[in-house]
PDB file of C-alpha atoms in Angstrom:
ATOM      1  CA  MET H   1      30.706 -75.024 178.123  1.00 60.00           C
ATOM      2  CA  GLY H   2      28.682 -72.398 175.359  1.00 63.00           C
ATOM      3  CA  GLN H   3      25.050 -73.796 174.289  1.00 66.00           C
ATOM      4  CA  PRO H   4      24.376 -72.897 170.227  1.00 62.00           C
ATOM      5  CA  ASN H   5      22.861 -69.191 170.241  1.00 57.00           C
ATOM      6  CA  HIS H   6      21.073 -69.752 166.313  1.00 58.00           C
ATOM      7  CA  LEU H   7      19.809 -72.329 164.140  1.00 59.00           C
ATOM      8  CA  PRO H   8      21.032 -74.351 162.047  1.00 58.00           C
ATOM      9  CA  SER H   9      21.617 -72.419 158.674  1.00 50.00           C
ATOM     10  CA  SER H  10      18.283 -73.329 155.979  1.00 47.00           C
ATOM     11  CA  GLY H  11      20.935 -74.170 153.251  1.00 45.00           C
ATOM     12  CA  HIS H  12      19.024 -72.405 150.560  1.00 43.00           C
ATOM     13  CA  GLN H  13      20.947 -71.844 146.837  1.00 36.00           C
ATOM     14  CA  ALA H  14      19.808 -69.117 145.194  1.00 32.00           C
ATOM     15  CA  THR H  15      18.444 -68.951 140.513  1.00 30.00           C
ATOM     16  CA  THR H  16      15.435 -67.747 138.360  1.00 29.00           C
ATOM     17  CA  LEU H  17      13.402 -71.291 137.131  1.00 31.00           C
ATOM     18  CA  LEU H  18      10.876 -68.334 135.376  1.00 31.00           C
ATOM     19  CA  ALA H  19      10.896 -68.348 132.045  1.00 30.00           C
ATOM     20  CA  PRO H  20       8.438 -70.124 130.149  1.00 31.00           C
ATOM     21  CA  THR H  21       9.194 -72.433 127.850  1.00 32.00           C
ATOM     22  CA  ARG H  22       7.860 -75.463 125.466  1.00 33.00           C
ATOM     23  CA  SER H  23       5.844 -77.673 128.377  1.00 38.00           C
ATOM     24  CA  LYS H  24       4.679 -81.428 128.897  1.00 39.00           C
ATOM     25  CA  PRO H  25       3.718 -84.258 131.113  1.00 39.00           C
ATOM     26  CA  LEU H  26       6.392 -84.915 132.632  1.00 38.00           C
ATOM     27  CA  GLN H  27       7.530 -87.913 130.353  1.00 34.00           C
ATOM     28  CA  THR H  28       8.697 -90.279 132.282  1.00 35.00           C
ATOM     29  CA  LEU H  29       6.268 -90.636 134.912  1.00 34.00           C
ATOM     30  CA  PRO H  30       1.848 -92.243 135.102  1.00 33.00           C
ATOM     31  CA  PRO H  31      -0.036 -89.318 135.196  1.00 35.00           C
ATOM     32  CA  SER H  32      -1.379 -87.892 138.338  1.00 34.00           C
ATOM     33  CA  SER H  33      -3.504 -88.958 140.259  1.00 35.00           C
ATOM     34  CA  ALA H  34      -3.893 -85.854 142.748  1.00 41.00           C
ATOM     35  CA  ALA H  35      -7.062 -82.939 141.432  1.00 49.00           C
ATOM     36  CA  ALA H  36      -4.699 -79.970 140.483  1.00 51.00           C
ATOM     37  CA  PRO H  37      -6.077 -79.560 136.301  1.00 49.00           C
ATOM     38  CA  LYS H  38      -3.696 -81.090 134.286  1.00 56.00           C
ATOM     39  CA  SER H  39      -1.580 -78.087 132.057  1.00 60.00           C
ATOM     40  CA  ASP H  40       1.665 -76.857 131.509  1.00 80.00           C
ATOM     41  CA  LEU H  41       3.747 -74.134 132.908  1.00 87.00           C
ATOM     42  CA  SER H  42       2.038 -71.360 130.656  1.00 89.00           C
ATOM     43  CA  ALA H  43      -0.680 -72.329 133.015  1.00 91.00           C
ATOM     44  CA  TYR H  44       0.451 -70.751 136.216  1.00 94.00           C
ATOM     45  CA  GLU H  45       1.176 -67.172 136.805  1.00 95.00           C
ATOM     46  CA  PRO H  46       3.978 -66.915 138.571  1.00 96.00           C
ATOM     47  CA  VAL H  47       4.089 -64.009 141.722  1.00 97.00           C
ATOM     48  CA  LYS H  48       7.312 -64.984 143.837  1.00 96.00           C
ATOM     49  CA  THR H  49      10.127 -67.303 144.446  1.00 95.00           C
ATOM     50  CA  LEU H  50       9.215 -68.633 147.757  1.00 92.00           C
ATOM     51  CA  ARG H  51      12.828 -70.249 148.449  1.00 89.00           C
ATOM     52  CA  LYS H  52      15.803 -70.919 146.112  1.00 90.00           C
ATOM     53  CA  THR H  53      17.027 -74.623 146.729  1.00 89.00           C
ATOM     54  CA  LEU H  54      20.164 -76.532 144.937  1.00 89.00           C
ATOM     55  CA  GLN H  55      19.437 -76.652 142.142  1.00 92.00           C
ATOM     56  CA  GLY H  56      16.083 -74.395 141.227  1.00 92.00           C
ATOM     57  CA  SER H  57      13.705 -72.300 143.674  1.00 94.00           C
ATOM     58  CA  VAL H  58      10.051 -72.974 144.523  1.00 95.00           C
ATOM     59  CA  VAL H  59       7.536 -70.319 143.294  1.00 96.00           C
ATOM     60  CA  LEU H  60       4.222 -69.966 144.293  1.00 97.00           C
ATOM     61  CA  MET H  61       2.716 -70.290 141.757  1.00 97.00           C
ATOM     62  CA  ARG H  62      -1.787 -68.944 140.853  1.00 96.00           C
ATOM     63  CA  HIS H  63      -3.622 -70.950 137.933  1.00 95.00           C
ATOM     64  CA  ARG H  64      -5.002 -69.170 135.608  1.00 93.00           C
ATOM     65  CA  SER H  65      -7.441 -71.035 135.343  1.00 93.00           C
ATOM     66  CA  THR H  66      -8.973 -71.197 139.392  1.00 94.00           C
ATOM     67  CA  GLY H  67      -6.499 -69.104 141.217  1.00 95.00           C
ATOM     68  CA  VAL H  68      -5.326 -71.458 143.456  1.00 96.00           C
ATOM     69  CA  ARG H  69      -1.943 -71.092 144.654  1.00 97.00           C
ATOM     70  CA  TYR H  70       0.786 -73.646 144.676  1.00 97.00           C
ATOM     71  CA  ALA H  71       4.407 -74.238 145.610  1.00 97.00           C
ATOM     72  CA  VAL H  72       5.682 -75.518 142.293  1.00 97.00           C
ATOM     73  CA  LYS H  73       8.999 -76.619 142.367  1.00 96.00           C
ATOM     74  CA  ILE H  74      10.933 -76.350 139.535  1.00 94.00           C
ATOM     75  CA  ALA H  75      15.345 -78.331 138.939  1.00 94.00           C
ATOM     76  CA  GLN H  76      17.573 -77.152 136.685  1.00 93.00           C
ATOM     77  CA  LYS H  77      17.381 -81.030 134.188  1.00 93.00           C
ATOM     78  CA  ARG H  78      20.907 -80.241 133.539  1.00 93.00           C
ATOM     79  CA  LEU H  79      22.027 -80.202 136.874  1.00 93.00           C
ATOM     80  CA  VAL H  80      19.185 -83.712 138.348  1.00 92.00           C
ATOM     81  CA  ASN H  81      20.945 -85.677 135.706  1.00 90.00           C
ATOM     82  CA  ALA H  82      24.278 -85.014 135.991  1.00 91.00           C
ATOM     83  CA  GLY H  83      23.616 -84.538 140.306  1.00 89.00           C
ATOM     84  CA  ARG H  84      24.998 -81.844 141.071  1.00 91.00           C
ATOM     85  CA  SER H  85      23.541 -78.052 141.951  1.00 88.00           C
ATOM     86  CA  LEU H  86      23.758 -75.297 141.433  1.00 90.00           C
ATOM     87  CA  SER H  87      27.589 -74.431 142.913  1.00 89.00           C
ATOM     88  CA  GLY H  88      28.363 -78.353 141.370  1.00 89.00           C
ATOM     89  CA  VAL H  89      28.816 -80.175 143.719  1.00 88.00           C
ATOM     90  CA  ARG H  90      27.861 -83.291 144.594  1.00 88.00           C
ATOM     91  CA  VAL H  91      23.869 -83.705 145.428  1.00 87.00           C
ATOM     92  CA  CYS H  92      22.200 -86.983 145.873  1.00 85.00           C
ATOM     93  CA  GLU H  93      18.402 -85.684 145.722  1.00 86.00           C
ATOM     94  CA  ASN H  94      16.858 -86.600 143.963  1.00 86.00           C
ATOM     95  CA  ILE H  95      13.183 -85.281 141.730  1.00 92.00           C
ATOM     96  CA  GLN H  96      12.069 -88.035 140.304  1.00 90.00           C
ATOM     97  CA  GLN H  97      11.992 -90.231 142.663  1.00 91.00           C
ATOM     98  CA  GLU H  98      10.602 -87.657 144.636  1.00 94.00           C
ATOM     99  CA  VAL H  99       7.192 -87.574 142.446  1.00 94.00           C
ATOM    100  CA  ALA H 100       7.488 -90.817 142.574  1.00 95.00           C
ATOM    101  CA  LEU H 101       7.449 -91.356 146.297  1.00 96.00           C
ATOM    102  CA  LEU H 102       4.598 -88.238 146.794  1.00 95.00           C
ATOM    103  CA  ARG H 103       2.152 -90.156 143.946  1.00 93.00           C
ATOM    104  CA  ASP H 104       2.517 -92.765 146.247  1.00 93.00           C
ATOM    105  CA  LEU H 105       1.695 -91.707 149.434  1.00 94.00           C
ATOM    106  CA  SER H 106      -1.288 -89.383 147.343  1.00 90.00           C
ATOM    107  CA  ARG H 107      -3.155 -92.897 147.120  1.00 89.00           C
ATOM    108  CA  THR H 108      -3.611 -92.523 150.720  1.00 90.00           C
ATOM    109  CA  PRO H 109      -3.896 -88.941 151.625  1.00 93.00           C
ATOM    110  CA  CYS H 110      -2.719 -87.237 154.672  1.00 97.00           C
ATOM    111  CA  ALA H 111      -2.844 -83.924 156.273  1.00 97.00           C
ATOM    112  CA  ASN H 112       0.209 -83.685 156.934  1.00 98.00           C
ATOM    113  CA  ILE H 113       1.872 -83.961 153.804  1.00 98.00           C
ATOM    114  CA  ILE H 114       2.900 -82.428 151.628  1.00 97.00           C
ATOM    115  CA  GLN H 115       0.489 -83.018 148.195  1.00 96.00           C
ATOM    116  CA  MET H 116       1.394 -82.601 145.228  1.00 95.00           C
ATOM    117  CA  ALA H 117      -0.921 -81.550 142.057  1.00 93.00           C
ATOM    118  CA  ASP H 118       1.210 -82.073 139.099  1.00 92.00           C
ATOM    119  CA  CYS H 119       4.495 -82.410 137.577  1.00 92.00           C
ATOM    120  CA  ILE H 120       4.987 -80.564 134.464  1.00 91.00           C
ATOM    121  CA  GLU H 121       8.821 -81.513 131.810  1.00 89.00           C
ATOM    122  CA  ASP H 122      10.443 -79.180 129.733  1.00 88.00           C
ATOM    123  CA  ASP H 123      13.239 -79.453 127.162  1.00 88.00           C
ATOM    124  CA  ASP H 124      15.567 -77.499 130.914  1.00 91.00           C
ATOM    125  CA  ARG H 125      13.476 -78.716 133.566  1.00 92.00           C
ATOM    126  CA  TYR H 126      11.557 -80.754 135.541  1.00 94.00           C
ATOM    127  CA  ILE H 127       8.988 -78.843 137.470  1.00 94.00           C
ATOM    128  CA  VAL H 128       5.951 -80.505 140.339  1.00 95.00           C
ATOM    129  CA  VAL H 129       3.047 -78.475 141.469  1.00 96.00           C
ATOM    130  CA  MET H 130       2.370 -79.112 144.950  1.00 96.00           C
ATOM    131  CA  GLU H 131       0.001 -76.924 147.234  1.00 96.00           C
ATOM    132  CA  TYR H 132       0.756 -74.311 149.097  1.00 97.00           C
ATOM    133  CA  ALA H 133       1.409 -74.231 152.568  1.00 97.00           C
ATOM    134  CA  ALA H 134       0.574 -70.159 153.153  1.00 95.00           C
ATOM    135  CA  ARG H 135       2.366 -69.455 156.379  1.00 96.00           C
ATOM    136  CA  GLY H 136       6.315 -71.398 156.006  1.00 94.00           C
ATOM    137  CA  GLU H 137       8.271 -73.258 156.813  1.00 96.00           C
ATOM    138  CA  LEU H 138       7.996 -74.480 160.312  1.00 98.00           C
ATOM    139  CA  PHE H 139      12.210 -72.916 160.780  1.00 96.00           C
ATOM    140  CA  ASP H 140      10.945 -69.273 159.705  1.00 96.00           C
ATOM    141  CA  PHE H 141       8.362 -70.491 163.036  1.00 96.00           C
ATOM    142  CA  VAL H 142      10.794 -70.887 165.496  1.00 97.00           C
ATOM    143  CA  GLU H 143      13.056 -68.215 164.702  1.00 95.00           C
ATOM    144  CA  GLU H 144      10.665 -65.872 164.725  1.00 94.00           C
ATOM    145  CA  ARG H 145       9.664 -66.655 168.381  1.00 91.00           C
ATOM    146  CA  GLY H 146      12.723 -68.635 170.159  1.00 87.00           C
ATOM    147  CA  MET H 147      10.774 -71.104 171.727  1.00 92.00           C
ATOM    148  CA  LEU H 148       7.737 -72.962 171.629  1.00 97.00           C
ATOM    149  CA  THR H 149       5.774 -73.601 174.454  1.00 96.00           C
ATOM    150  CA  GLU H 150       5.047 -77.034 174.582  1.00 97.00           C
ATOM    151  CA  PRO H 151       1.214 -76.950 173.915  1.00 96.00           C
ATOM    152  CA  LYS H 152       2.570 -75.886 170.628  1.00 97.00           C
ATOM    153  CA  ALA H 153       5.119 -78.029 170.230  1.00 98.00           C
ATOM    154  CA  ARG H 154       3.214 -81.061 170.966  1.00 98.00           C
ATOM    155  CA  GLN H 155       0.366 -79.789 168.620  1.00 97.00           C
ATOM    156  CA  ILE H 156       3.105 -79.522 165.549  1.00 98.00           C
ATOM    157  CA  PHE H 157       5.168 -82.383 166.899  1.00 98.00           C
ATOM    158  CA  ALA H 158       1.988 -84.701 166.878  1.00 98.00           C
ATOM    159  CA  GLY H 159       1.434 -83.996 163.281  1.00 98.00           C
ATOM    160  CA  VAL H 160       4.931 -84.381 161.638  1.00 99.00           C
ATOM    161  CA  VAL H 161       4.521 -87.473 163.558  1.00 99.00           C
ATOM    162  CA  HIS H 162       1.239 -88.952 162.180  1.00 98.00           C
ATOM    163  CA  GLY H 163       2.855 -88.079 158.202  1.00 98.00           C
ATOM    164  CA  LEU H 164       5.897 -89.462 159.729  1.00 98.00           C
ATOM    165  CA  GLU H 165       3.960 -92.725 160.948  1.00 98.00           C
ATOM    166  CA  SER H 166       1.904 -92.669 157.183  1.00 97.00           C
ATOM    167  CA  MET H 167       5.107 -92.634 155.427  1.00 98.00           C
ATOM    168  CA  HIS H 168       6.976 -95.507 157.814  1.00 97.00           C
ATOM    169  CA  ASN H 169       3.998 -97.194 156.740  1.00 95.00           C
ATOM    170  CA  ARG H 170       3.739 -97.539 152.932  1.00 95.00           C
ATOM    171  CA  SER H 171       7.509 -98.195 153.662  1.00 95.00           C
ATOM    172  CA  ILE H 172       9.016 -94.756 153.142  1.00 97.00           C
ATOM    173  CA  CYS H 173      11.649 -92.928 155.074  1.00 97.00           C
ATOM    174  CA  HIS H 174      12.170 -89.311 155.524  1.00 98.00           C
ATOM    175  CA  LEU H 175      15.864 -88.743 155.948  1.00 97.00           C
ATOM    176  CA  ASP H 176      15.658 -85.607 155.883  1.00 97.00           C
ATOM    177  CA  LEU H 177      13.533 -84.049 157.929  1.00 98.00           C
ATOM    178  CA  SER H 178      14.560 -80.247 159.707  1.00 98.00           C
ATOM    179  CA  LEU H 179      12.715 -76.914 160.226  1.00 98.00           C
ATOM    180  CA  GLU H 180      13.184 -76.066 157.813  1.00 96.00           C
ATOM    181  CA  ASN H 181      11.284 -79.504 155.743  1.00 97.00           C
ATOM    182  CA  ILE H 182       8.044 -79.146 158.322  1.00 98.00           C
ATOM    183  CA  LEU H 183       5.725 -76.480 156.444  1.00 98.00           C
ATOM    184  CA  LEU H 184       2.730 -74.423 158.506  1.00 98.00           C
ATOM    185  CA  ALA H 185      -0.530 -74.474 156.688  1.00 97.00           C
ATOM    186  CA  ASP H 186      -3.077 -71.293 157.162  1.00 94.00           C
ATOM    187  CA  ASP H 187      -4.615 -73.301 160.537  1.00 94.00           C
ATOM    188  CA  ALA H 188      -0.688 -74.166 161.621  1.00 94.00           C
ATOM    189  CA  THR H 189      -1.258 -77.244 160.492  1.00 97.00           C
ATOM    190  CA  PRO H 190       2.251 -79.388 160.055  1.00 99.00           C
ATOM    191  CA  LYS H 191       3.200 -80.950 156.339  1.00 98.00           C
ATOM    192  CA  ILE H 192       6.220 -83.349 156.263  1.00 98.00           C
ATOM    193  CA  CYS H 193       7.462 -81.962 152.499  1.00 96.00           C
ATOM    194  CA  ASP H 194      11.292 -82.103 150.032  1.00 94.00           C
ATOM    195  CA  LEU H 195      11.342 -85.855 150.046  1.00 96.00           C
ATOM    196  CA  GLY H 196      14.393 -85.646 147.405  1.00 93.00           C
ATOM    197  CA  LEU H 197      16.118 -87.564 150.197  1.00 94.00           C
ATOM    198  CA  ALA H 198      13.964 -90.323 150.699  1.00 96.00           C
ATOM    199  CA  ARG H 199      13.942 -94.439 149.816  1.00 95.00           C
ATOM    200  CA  ARG H 200      11.880 -97.284 149.802  1.00 94.00           C
ATOM    201  CA  LEU H 201      12.136 -99.154 152.828  1.00 91.00           C
ATOM    202  CA  PRO H 202      14.718-102.494 152.156  1.00 86.00           C
ATOM    203  CA  PRO H 203      12.475-105.411 150.513  1.00 82.00           C
ATOM    204  CA  ALA H 204      14.287-106.904 152.735  1.00 73.00           C
ATOM    205  CA  SER H 205      12.141-107.355 156.112  1.00 73.00           C
ATOM    206  CA  GLY H 206      14.033-105.256 158.864  1.00 80.00           C
ATOM    207  CA  ALA H 207      17.802-104.735 156.774  1.00 86.00           C
ATOM    208  CA  PRO H 208      19.374-101.832 156.709  1.00 90.00           C
ATOM    209  CA  PHE H 209      20.531 -99.598 154.115  1.00 90.00           C
ATOM    210  CA  GLN H 210      23.946 -99.571 153.765  1.00 90.00           C
ATOM    211  CA  GLY H 211      26.234 -96.001 154.920  1.00 90.00           C
ATOM    212  CA  SER H 212      28.327 -94.388 153.465  1.00 86.00           C
ATOM    213  CA  ILE H 213      30.648 -91.673 154.318  1.00 83.00           C
ATOM    214  CA  SER H 214      30.079 -89.697 150.491  1.00 80.00           C
ATOM    215  CA  THR H 215      26.497 -90.041 150.030  1.00 83.00           C
ATOM    216  CA  ARG H 216      24.673 -89.865 153.990  1.00 88.00           C
ATOM    217  CA  PRO H 217      21.848 -88.819 153.290  1.00 91.00           C
ATOM    218  CA  GLY H 218      20.210 -85.333 155.066  1.00 92.00           C
ATOM    219  CA  LYS H 219      21.179 -82.366 157.269  1.00 95.00           C
ATOM    220  CA  LEU H 220      24.163 -82.575 159.064  1.00 96.00           C
ATOM    221  CA  SER H 221      22.973 -81.002 162.346  1.00 97.00           C
ATOM    222  CA  TYR H 222      19.717 -83.616 161.888  1.00 98.00           C
ATOM    223  CA  MET H 223      21.629 -86.683 161.007  1.00 98.00           C
ATOM    224  CA  ALA H 224      21.678 -89.889 163.527  1.00 98.00           C
ATOM    225  CA  PRO H 225      24.949 -91.013 164.729  1.00 98.00           C
ATOM    226  CA  GLU H 226      24.705 -93.787 163.248  1.00 98.00           C
ATOM    227  CA  VAL H 227      24.196 -92.065 159.573  1.00 97.00           C
ATOM    228  CA  TYR H 228      26.875 -89.340 160.632  1.00 96.00           C
ATOM    229  CA  VAL H 229      29.981 -92.116 160.828  1.00 96.00           C
ATOM    230  CA  GLY H 230      28.840 -93.508 157.886  1.00 94.00           C
ATOM    231  CA  ARG H 231      27.644 -97.472 159.442  1.00 94.00           C
ATOM    232  CA  ASP H 232      24.913 -99.515 158.225  1.00 95.00           C
ATOM    233  CA  PHE H 233      22.076 -97.230 159.355  1.00 94.00           C
ATOM    234  CA  HIS H 234      17.419 -97.836 159.826  1.00 96.00           C
ATOM    235  CA  GLY H 235      15.838 -95.798 157.945  1.00 96.00           C
ATOM    236  CA  THR H 236      13.456 -95.490 160.800  1.00 97.00           C
ATOM    237  CA  GLN H 237      15.573 -94.804 163.449  1.00 98.00           C
ATOM    238  CA  ALA H 238      17.229 -92.260 161.679  1.00 98.00           C
ATOM    239  CA  ASP H 239      14.103 -90.816 160.875  1.00 98.00           C
ATOM    240  CA  VAL H 240      12.993 -91.097 164.657  1.00 99.00           C
ATOM    241  CA  TRP H 241      16.589 -88.739 165.256  1.00 99.00           C
ATOM    242  CA  SER H 242      15.523 -85.825 163.312  1.00 99.00           C
ATOM    243  CA  LEU H 243      12.062 -86.100 165.052  1.00 98.00           C
ATOM    244  CA  GLY H 244      13.752 -85.111 168.257  1.00 99.00           C
ATOM    245  CA  ILE H 245      16.379 -83.268 167.040  1.00 99.00           C
ATOM    246  CA  VAL H 246      13.111 -81.134 165.335  1.00 99.00           C
ATOM    247  CA  LEU H 247      11.626 -80.985 169.265  1.00 99.00           C
ATOM    248  CA  PHE H 248      14.497 -79.521 170.881  1.00 98.00           C
ATOM    249  CA  ILE H 249      14.621 -76.885 168.692  1.00 98.00           C
ATOM    250  CA  MET H 250      10.975 -76.455 169.139  1.00 98.00           C
ATOM    251  CA  LEU H 251      11.553 -76.086 172.653  1.00 98.00           C
ATOM    252  CA  PHE H 252      14.347 -74.262 173.188  1.00 97.00           C
ATOM    253  CA  GLY H 253      14.537 -73.030 170.294  1.00 96.00           C
ATOM    254  CA  PHE H 254      18.659 -74.162 169.411  1.00 96.00           C
ATOM    255  CA  PRO H 255      19.975 -77.181 168.328  1.00 97.00           C
ATOM    256  CA  PRO H 256      21.391 -79.117 171.565  1.00 97.00           C
ATOM    257  CA  PHE H 257      25.190 -79.623 169.304  1.00 97.00           C
ATOM    258  CA  GLU H 258      26.154 -79.058 165.904  1.00 97.00           C
ATOM    259  CA  ILE H 259      27.138 -82.838 164.983  1.00 97.00           C
ATOM    260  CA  ALA H 260      26.177 -86.050 166.944  1.00 98.00           C
ATOM    261  CA  ASP H 261      29.910 -87.645 166.822  1.00 97.00           C
ATOM    262  CA  SER H 262      32.404 -87.058 169.720  1.00 96.00           C
ATOM    263  CA  SER H 263      34.426 -85.010 167.970  1.00 97.00           C
ATOM    264  CA  ASP H 264      31.425 -82.274 169.079  1.00 97.00           C
ATOM    265  CA  ILE H 265      32.089 -81.425 172.863  1.00 97.00           C
ATOM    266  CA  ARG H 266      27.810 -80.798 173.256  1.00 97.00           C
ATOM    267  CA  TYR H 267      27.182 -84.294 171.425  1.00 98.00           C
ATOM    268  CA  ASP H 268      30.195 -86.083 173.758  1.00 97.00           C
ATOM    269  CA  PHE H 269      28.732 -84.332 176.942  1.00 97.00           C
ATOM    270  CA  MET H 270      25.440 -85.929 176.355  1.00 97.00           C
ATOM    271  CA  GLN H 271      26.133 -89.471 175.708  1.00 96.00           C
ATOM    272  CA  ARG H 272      28.773 -89.443 179.186  1.00 96.00           C
ATOM    273  CA  ARG H 273      26.174 -87.177 181.634  1.00 96.00           C
ATOM    274  CA  GLY H 274      23.324 -87.854 180.437  1.00 96.00           C
ATOM    275  CA  LEU H 275      20.941 -84.716 178.423  1.00 97.00           C
ATOM    276  CA  ARG H 276      19.998 -83.604 182.299  1.00 96.00           C
ATOM    277  CA  ALA H 277      23.111 -82.689 182.954  1.00 96.00           C
ATOM    278  CA  LEU H 278      23.507 -80.636 179.028  1.00 97.00           C
ATOM    279  CA  LEU H 279      20.404 -78.199 179.763  1.00 97.00           C
ATOM    280  CA  ASP H 280      21.929 -78.199 184.134  1.00 96.00           C
ATOM    281  CA  GLU H 281      24.436 -76.827 182.390  1.00 95.00           C
ATOM    282  CA  TRP H 282      22.439 -74.305 179.862  1.00 95.00           C
ATOM    283  CA  LYS H 283      19.999 -73.634 183.311  1.00 95.00           C
ATOM    284  CA  LEU H 284      17.253 -75.013 181.214  1.00 95.00           C
ATOM    285  CA  GLY H 285      17.482 -78.090 183.008  1.00 90.00           C
ATOM    286  CA  SER H 286      14.220 -77.353 184.443  1.00 91.00           C
ATOM    287  CA  HIS H 287      12.453 -75.519 181.412  1.00 93.00           C
ATOM    288  CA  VAL H 288      10.568 -78.156 180.368  1.00 96.00           C
ATOM    289  CA  SER H 289       8.323 -81.187 182.245  1.00 96.00           C
ATOM    290  CA  ARG H 290      10.189 -84.081 183.840  1.00 96.00           C
ATOM    291  CA  ASP H 291       7.728 -85.785 180.278  1.00 98.00           C
ATOM    292  CA  ALA H 292       9.505 -83.895 177.532  1.00 98.00           C
ATOM    293  CA  LEU H 293      12.893 -84.472 178.615  1.00 97.00           C
ATOM    294  CA  ASP H 294      12.128 -88.059 179.421  1.00 98.00           C
ATOM    295  CA  LEU H 295      10.514 -87.927 175.905  1.00 98.00           C
ATOM    296  CA  LEU H 296      13.598 -86.247 174.396  1.00 98.00           C
ATOM    297  CA  ALA H 297      15.829 -88.729 176.045  1.00 98.00           C
ATOM    298  CA  ALA H 298      14.642 -91.678 174.467  1.00 98.00           C
ATOM    299  CA  ILE H 299      14.959 -90.529 171.464  1.00 99.00           C
ATOM    300  CA  LEU H 300      18.299 -89.017 170.990  1.00 98.00           C
ATOM    301  CA  ARG H 301      20.149 -92.365 171.852  1.00 96.00           C
ATOM    302  CA  PRO H 302      22.584 -94.992 170.753  1.00 97.00           C
ATOM    303  CA  ALA H 303      19.451 -96.679 167.476  1.00 97.00           C
ATOM    304  CA  HIS H 304      19.705-100.024 169.378  1.00 96.00           C
ATOM    305  CA  SER H 305      18.026 -98.096 172.335  1.00 98.00           C
ATOM    306  CA  ARG H 306      16.406 -95.152 170.609  1.00 98.00           C
ATOM    307  CA  ILE H 307      12.253 -95.587 170.432  1.00 99.00           C
ATOM    308  CA  THR H 308      10.385 -96.359 168.145  1.00 98.00           C
ATOM    309  CA  LEU H 309       7.854 -94.174 166.202  1.00 98.00           C
ATOM    310  CA  ALA H 310       4.956 -96.231 167.984  1.00 97.00           C
ATOM    311  CA  GLY H 311       6.808 -96.018 171.540  1.00 98.00           C
ATOM    312  CA  ILE H 312       6.911 -91.935 170.964  1.00 98.00           C
ATOM    313  CA  MET H 313       3.277 -91.806 169.929  1.00 98.00           C
ATOM    314  CA  ARG H 314       2.617 -93.887 173.236  1.00 97.00           C
ATOM    315  CA  HIS H 315       4.516 -91.884 176.143  1.00 98.00           C
ATOM    316  CA  PRO H 316       2.656 -89.833 178.614  1.00 97.00           C
ATOM    317  CA  TRP H 317       4.076 -86.489 176.517  1.00 98.00           C
ATOM    318  CA  MET H 318       2.267 -87.724 173.586  1.00 97.00           C
ATOM    319  CA  THR H 319      -0.851 -88.442 175.433  1.00 94.00           C
ATOM    320  CA  ARG H 320      -0.705 -85.599 177.755  1.00 81.00           C
ATOM    321  CA  ALA H 321      -4.046 -83.528 177.573  1.00 58.00           C
ATOM    322  CA  ALA H 322      -3.067 -79.847 175.599  1.00 47.00           C
TER     323      ALA H 322
END
């Protein structure tokens, strides 16, 4: 049984949305409390396109008066309103909901969550101005290095766990955690981004989200097994599973399986024999510490026995000095 030899595709889509049009503050939402100057898009000078998205692009822009650089997410309004991607595929991402959640999170800012600076709406586009994380996606960071040392992986993972804890404490779950949705600042501080699929937890304490094959959130490689099969699921548990896939890829340089389903030979093997046996098949069982394997095994298990976020923070691998 061979190991996967590449990271899951980032899935970014292509478009160009830089042409200026008449702008106004985003009318569907209250004014932002972030510290950036309020303006229309003409106040920002495009520098370069950072990446493509399903409904537009993320562009590096410089504020003309202050010189501060921002990552500006631009989405075509017609696609957002129709719930479609540039290729016409139905999408669940919602930039307006993302702005509302980012604003909520900004009331108690967390260094490990990307901060929104401004939001703008013009005739054709929804525009979100966010802080710029200069070192880019964790996906690219890992792809360049192949695998990270345990101290480096722990440093990044601890920051992501802290950011996710802050979200869960605000009754928000991300539901799309991946290497692409974690950015690195100049000092390598990890920052969770892309809350387009994030949801508020159900008001009834302990109530699950309704599962559905057609609207399951997230990327397949990072998706919890209960989400993949369309069962009702708890958002916090699904986020923890995705954390485990992120940690595995940082430590080994590739994902453990393509989908968390018995139809995937590697996932099925892990379910029957255990994670250590799967790694031994690839002669990687001794590549990382016993504590690291124990934490991964505690995460990559069925929802009812999966470790909690609080349990992750107390785990010996997390509390060990770097």
